[in-house]
Amino acid sequence: MFFTLLLTTNAYSKVGGFEGKVNIVREGVYDTIQVEVYIKGDLLRVNEFGKGGKLIRSYFANVAKGSTYLVSFSNKMYSKVKADNSPMVSNVEIIKSENYIDIDGNRCYQWRVKNIATQTETTYWVTESKYDFVPKLVSALANTGSAIDELVSLPKSEGILPMMVIDRTRFRKLRSSIKVLSITPMPISQTLFTIPEGFNELISS
């Protein structure tokens, strides 16, 4: 259950100015997905890799414009998706426990979020953070079906960093776990957030 979170403090790590790359892994019952997140201001790119390092899909988002696109490089197509980050306080019960674990010198407290409708429970281990990318991920990806859907569905995510997420069924059976493996502040090229030329937009009717 313990893992290392690599944090590098420099000019890129100040509040409101994070620019860099975040590596995340999602382990399910039947598969493991590696996730790369690139952040530059209000621009986000999320790459999801499956078995053998094969790129499954990508998300391109502009938080300022409120736009998120699902991109298929294998089909050279993209489509606009709608993130739903509206508060779901009436549908969930949040239990903030005094239980904690130390991860790489950071004290992480346990938040248990129970979904009343589905009778499922998600456990978050969170720490206070100066990094500002979590609310941006929530704004761009909430309920879009991404591999880190549980992480970006966390209510009241301002000022905290969820470093581990454990999702269980109503019978307490493990469904998935999400871990932040590394956070690397670094300059990111603007071109990384541009959908390549020649890709066709799939417009739903």
Coordinates of C-alpha atoms in Angstrom, one line a residue:
M1 CA 0.0 0.0 0.0
F2 CA 3.0 2.3 0.4
F3 CA 4.7 3.9 -2.5
T4 CA 7.1 6.8 -3.2
L5 CA 6.0 10.2 -4.4
L6 CA 8.8 12.1 -6.0
L7 CA 8.5 15.8 -5.6
T8 CA 11.0 18.3 -6.9
T9 CA 10.8 21.9 -5.6
N10 CA 11.8 24.7 -8.0
A11 CA 10.3 27.7 -9.8
Y12 CA 7.7 25.6 -11.5
S13 CA 6.1 24.3 -8.2
K14 CA 4.6 27.5 -6.9
V15 CA 0.9 27.9 -6.5
G16 CA -0.9 28.6 -9.8
G17 CA 2.2 28.0 -11.8
F18 CA 2.8 24.3 -12.0
E19 CA 4.2 23.2 -15.3
G20 CA 5.5 19.6 -15.8
K21 CA 4.7 15.9 -16.0
V22 CA 2.9 13.6 -13.6
N23 CA 3.1 9.8 -13.8
I24 CA 0.2 7.8 -12.5
V25 CA -0.6 4.1 -12.5
R26 CA -4.1 2.5 -12.3
E27 CA -4.2 -1.2 -11.4
G28 CA -7.5 -2.9 -12.0
V29 CA -8.6 -6.5 -11.5
Y30 CA -7.7 -7.5 -15.0
D31 CA -5.4 -4.8 -16.3
T32 CA -2.8 -2.1 -15.5
I33 CA -2.8 1.3 -17.2
Q34 CA 0.0 3.8 -17.1
V35 CA -1.0 7.4 -17.3
E36 CA 1.1 10.4 -18.3
V37 CA -0.3 13.9 -17.5
Y38 CA 1.3 17.0 -19.0
I39 CA 0.3 20.4 -17.6
K40 CA 1.2 23.9 -18.9
G41 CA -0.9 26.7 -17.4
D42 CA -4.5 25.9 -18.4
L43 CA -3.5 23.3 -20.9
L44 CA -3.6 19.6 -20.1
R45 CA -2.8 16.4 -22.0
V46 CA -3.4 12.9 -20.6
N47 CA -2.0 9.9 -22.3
E48 CA -3.2 6.4 -21.3
F49 CA -1.0 3.4 -22.1
G50 CA -2.0 -0.3 -21.9
K51 CA -0.2 -3.6 -22.2
G52 CA 3.2 -3.4 -23.8
G53 CA 3.2 0.4 -23.6
K54 CA 0.6 0.8 -26.3
L55 CA -1.1 4.2 -26.4
I56 CA -4.8 3.6 -25.8
R57 CA -6.1 7.1 -26.0
S58 CA -5.4 10.7 -25.0
Y59 CA -7.3 13.7 -23.6
F60 CA -6.5 17.2 -24.7
A61 CA -8.0 20.0 -22.5
N62 CA -8.0 23.7 -22.2
V63 CA -9.4 24.5 -18.7
A64 CA -9.8 28.3 -19.4
K65 CA -12.0 27.5 -22.4
G66 CA -13.8 24.6 -20.8
S67 CA -13.0 22.3 -23.7
T68 CA -11.9 18.6 -23.5
Y69 CA -11.2 16.4 -26.5
L70 CA -10.8 12.6 -26.6
V71 CA -8.2 11.8 -29.2
S72 CA -7.5 8.4 -30.9
F73 CA -4.1 8.4 -32.6
S74 CA -4.7 4.9 -34.1
N75 CA -7.8 6.2 -35.9
K76 CA -6.6 9.8 -36.4
M77 CA -9.8 11.1 -34.9
Y78 CA -11.0 13.3 -32.0
S79 CA -14.3 14.1 -30.4
K80 CA -15.4 16.7 -27.8
V81 CA -16.4 15.3 -24.5
K82 CA -18.2 17.0 -21.7
A83 CA -16.8 17.0 -18.2
D84 CA -19.3 17.0 -15.3
N85 CA -17.7 18.4 -12.2
S86 CA -20.9 19.7 -10.6
P87 CA -21.0 19.1 -6.8
M88 CA -22.4 15.8 -5.8
V89 CA -22.5 16.4 -2.1
S90 CA -26.1 15.2 -1.8
N91 CA -25.1 11.9 -3.3
V92 CA -22.0 11.2 -1.3
E93 CA -20.9 11.0 2.3
I94 CA -17.4 12.2 3.0
I95 CA -15.6 10.9 6.2
K96 CA -12.4 12.7 6.9
S97 CA -10.5 10.4 9.3
E98 CA -7.6 11.1 11.6
N99 CA -5.9 8.0 10.2
Y100 CA -2.8 8.8 8.3
I101 CA 0.3 7.2 6.7
D102 CA 3.6 8.9 5.9
I103 CA 4.5 8.8 2.2
D104 CA 8.0 10.1 1.4
G105 CA 7.9 12.3 4.5
N106 CA 4.4 13.7 3.7
R107 CA 1.6 13.0 6.2
C108 CA -1.4 11.7 4.2
Y109 CA -4.8 11.6 5.8
Q110 CA -7.6 9.2 4.9
W111 CA -10.7 10.4 3.3
R112 CA -13.5 7.9 2.8
V113 CA -16.1 8.9 0.2
K114 CA -19.2 6.8 0.2
N115 CA -21.5 6.9 -2.9
I116 CA -25.0 6.5 -1.5
A117 CA -26.6 5.7 -4.9
T118 CA -24.2 2.9 -5.9
Q119 CA -23.3 1.9 -2.4
T120 CA -19.6 1.9 -3.2
E121 CA -16.7 3.4 -1.2
T122 CA -13.5 5.1 -2.4
T123 CA -10.6 5.8 -0.1
Y124 CA -8.3 8.7 -0.7
W125 CA -5.0 9.3 1.0
V126 CA -4.5 13.1 0.7
T127 CA -1.9 15.6 1.7
E128 CA -1.8 19.4 1.6
S129 CA -0.2 20.6 -1.6
K130 CA 1.0 23.8 -3.3
Y131 CA 0.5 22.2 -6.6
D132 CA -2.6 23.5 -8.5
F133 CA -3.2 20.8 -11.1
V134 CA -5.7 18.7 -9.2
P135 CA -8.6 21.1 -9.6
K136 CA -7.7 21.5 -13.3
L137 CA -7.8 17.7 -13.8
V138 CA -11.2 17.7 -12.0
S139 CA -12.5 20.5 -14.2
A140 CA -11.3 18.8 -17.5
L141 CA -11.8 15.1 -16.8
A142 CA -14.5 14.5 -14.2
N143 CA -16.9 11.8 -15.3
T144 CA -15.4 11.5 -18.8
G145 CA -14.4 7.9 -18.3
S146 CA -10.7 8.4 -18.1
A147 CA -8.4 5.9 -16.4
I148 CA -8.1 8.3 -13.4
D149 CA -11.8 8.8 -13.1
E150 CA -11.9 8.1 -9.4
L151 CA -9.1 10.5 -8.7
V152 CA -10.7 13.4 -10.6
S153 CA -14.1 12.7 -8.9
L154 CA -12.8 13.7 -5.5
P155 CA -15.1 16.4 -4.0
K156 CA -13.5 19.5 -2.5
S157 CA -10.1 19.0 -4.1
E158 CA -8.8 22.5 -3.6
G159 CA -5.4 22.7 -1.8
I160 CA -4.9 18.9 -1.5
L161 CA -3.1 16.2 -3.5
P162 CA -4.6 12.7 -3.5
M163 CA -1.6 10.4 -3.7
M164 CA -3.4 7.1 -3.5
V165 CA -7.0 6.1 -4.4
I166 CA -8.5 2.8 -3.5
D167 CA -12.0 2.0 -5.0
R168 CA -14.1 -0.8 -3.6
T169 CA -17.5 -2.4 -4.3
R170 CA -20.4 -2.5 -1.8
F171 CA -19.0 -5.8 -0.7
R172 CA -15.6 -4.3 0.0
K173 CA -14.0 -6.0 -3.0
L174 CA -11.2 -4.1 -4.6
R175 CA -12.1 -2.6 -8.0
S176 CA -9.1 -0.5 -8.7
S177 CA -6.2 1.4 -7.2
I178 CA -4.6 4.6 -8.5
K179 CA -1.1 5.8 -7.4
V180 CA 0.8 8.9 -8.2
L181 CA 4.3 7.7 -9.0
S182 CA 6.1 10.9 -9.7
I183 CA 5.7 14.6 -10.2
T184 CA 8.3 16.3 -12.2
P185 CA 8.2 20.1 -12.7
M186 CA 9.7 20.9 -16.1
P187 CA 9.2 23.1 -19.1
I188 CA 6.7 21.6 -21.5
S189 CA 6.4 22.5 -25.2
Q190 CA 3.2 24.2 -26.4
T191 CA 3.0 21.9 -29.4
L192 CA 2.3 18.9 -27.1
F193 CA -1.2 20.2 -26.5
T194 CA -2.1 20.6 -30.2
I195 CA -4.1 17.9 -31.9
P196 CA -2.1 16.9 -35.0
E197 CA -3.0 18.1 -38.4
G198 CA -4.9 15.6 -40.5
F199 CA -7.0 14.3 -37.6
N200 CA -10.8 14.3 -38.3
E201 CA -13.3 15.4 -35.7
L202 CA -16.1 13.0 -34.9
I203 CA -19.2 15.0 -34.2
S204 CA -22.0 13.1 -32.4
S205 CA -25.5 13.7 -33.7

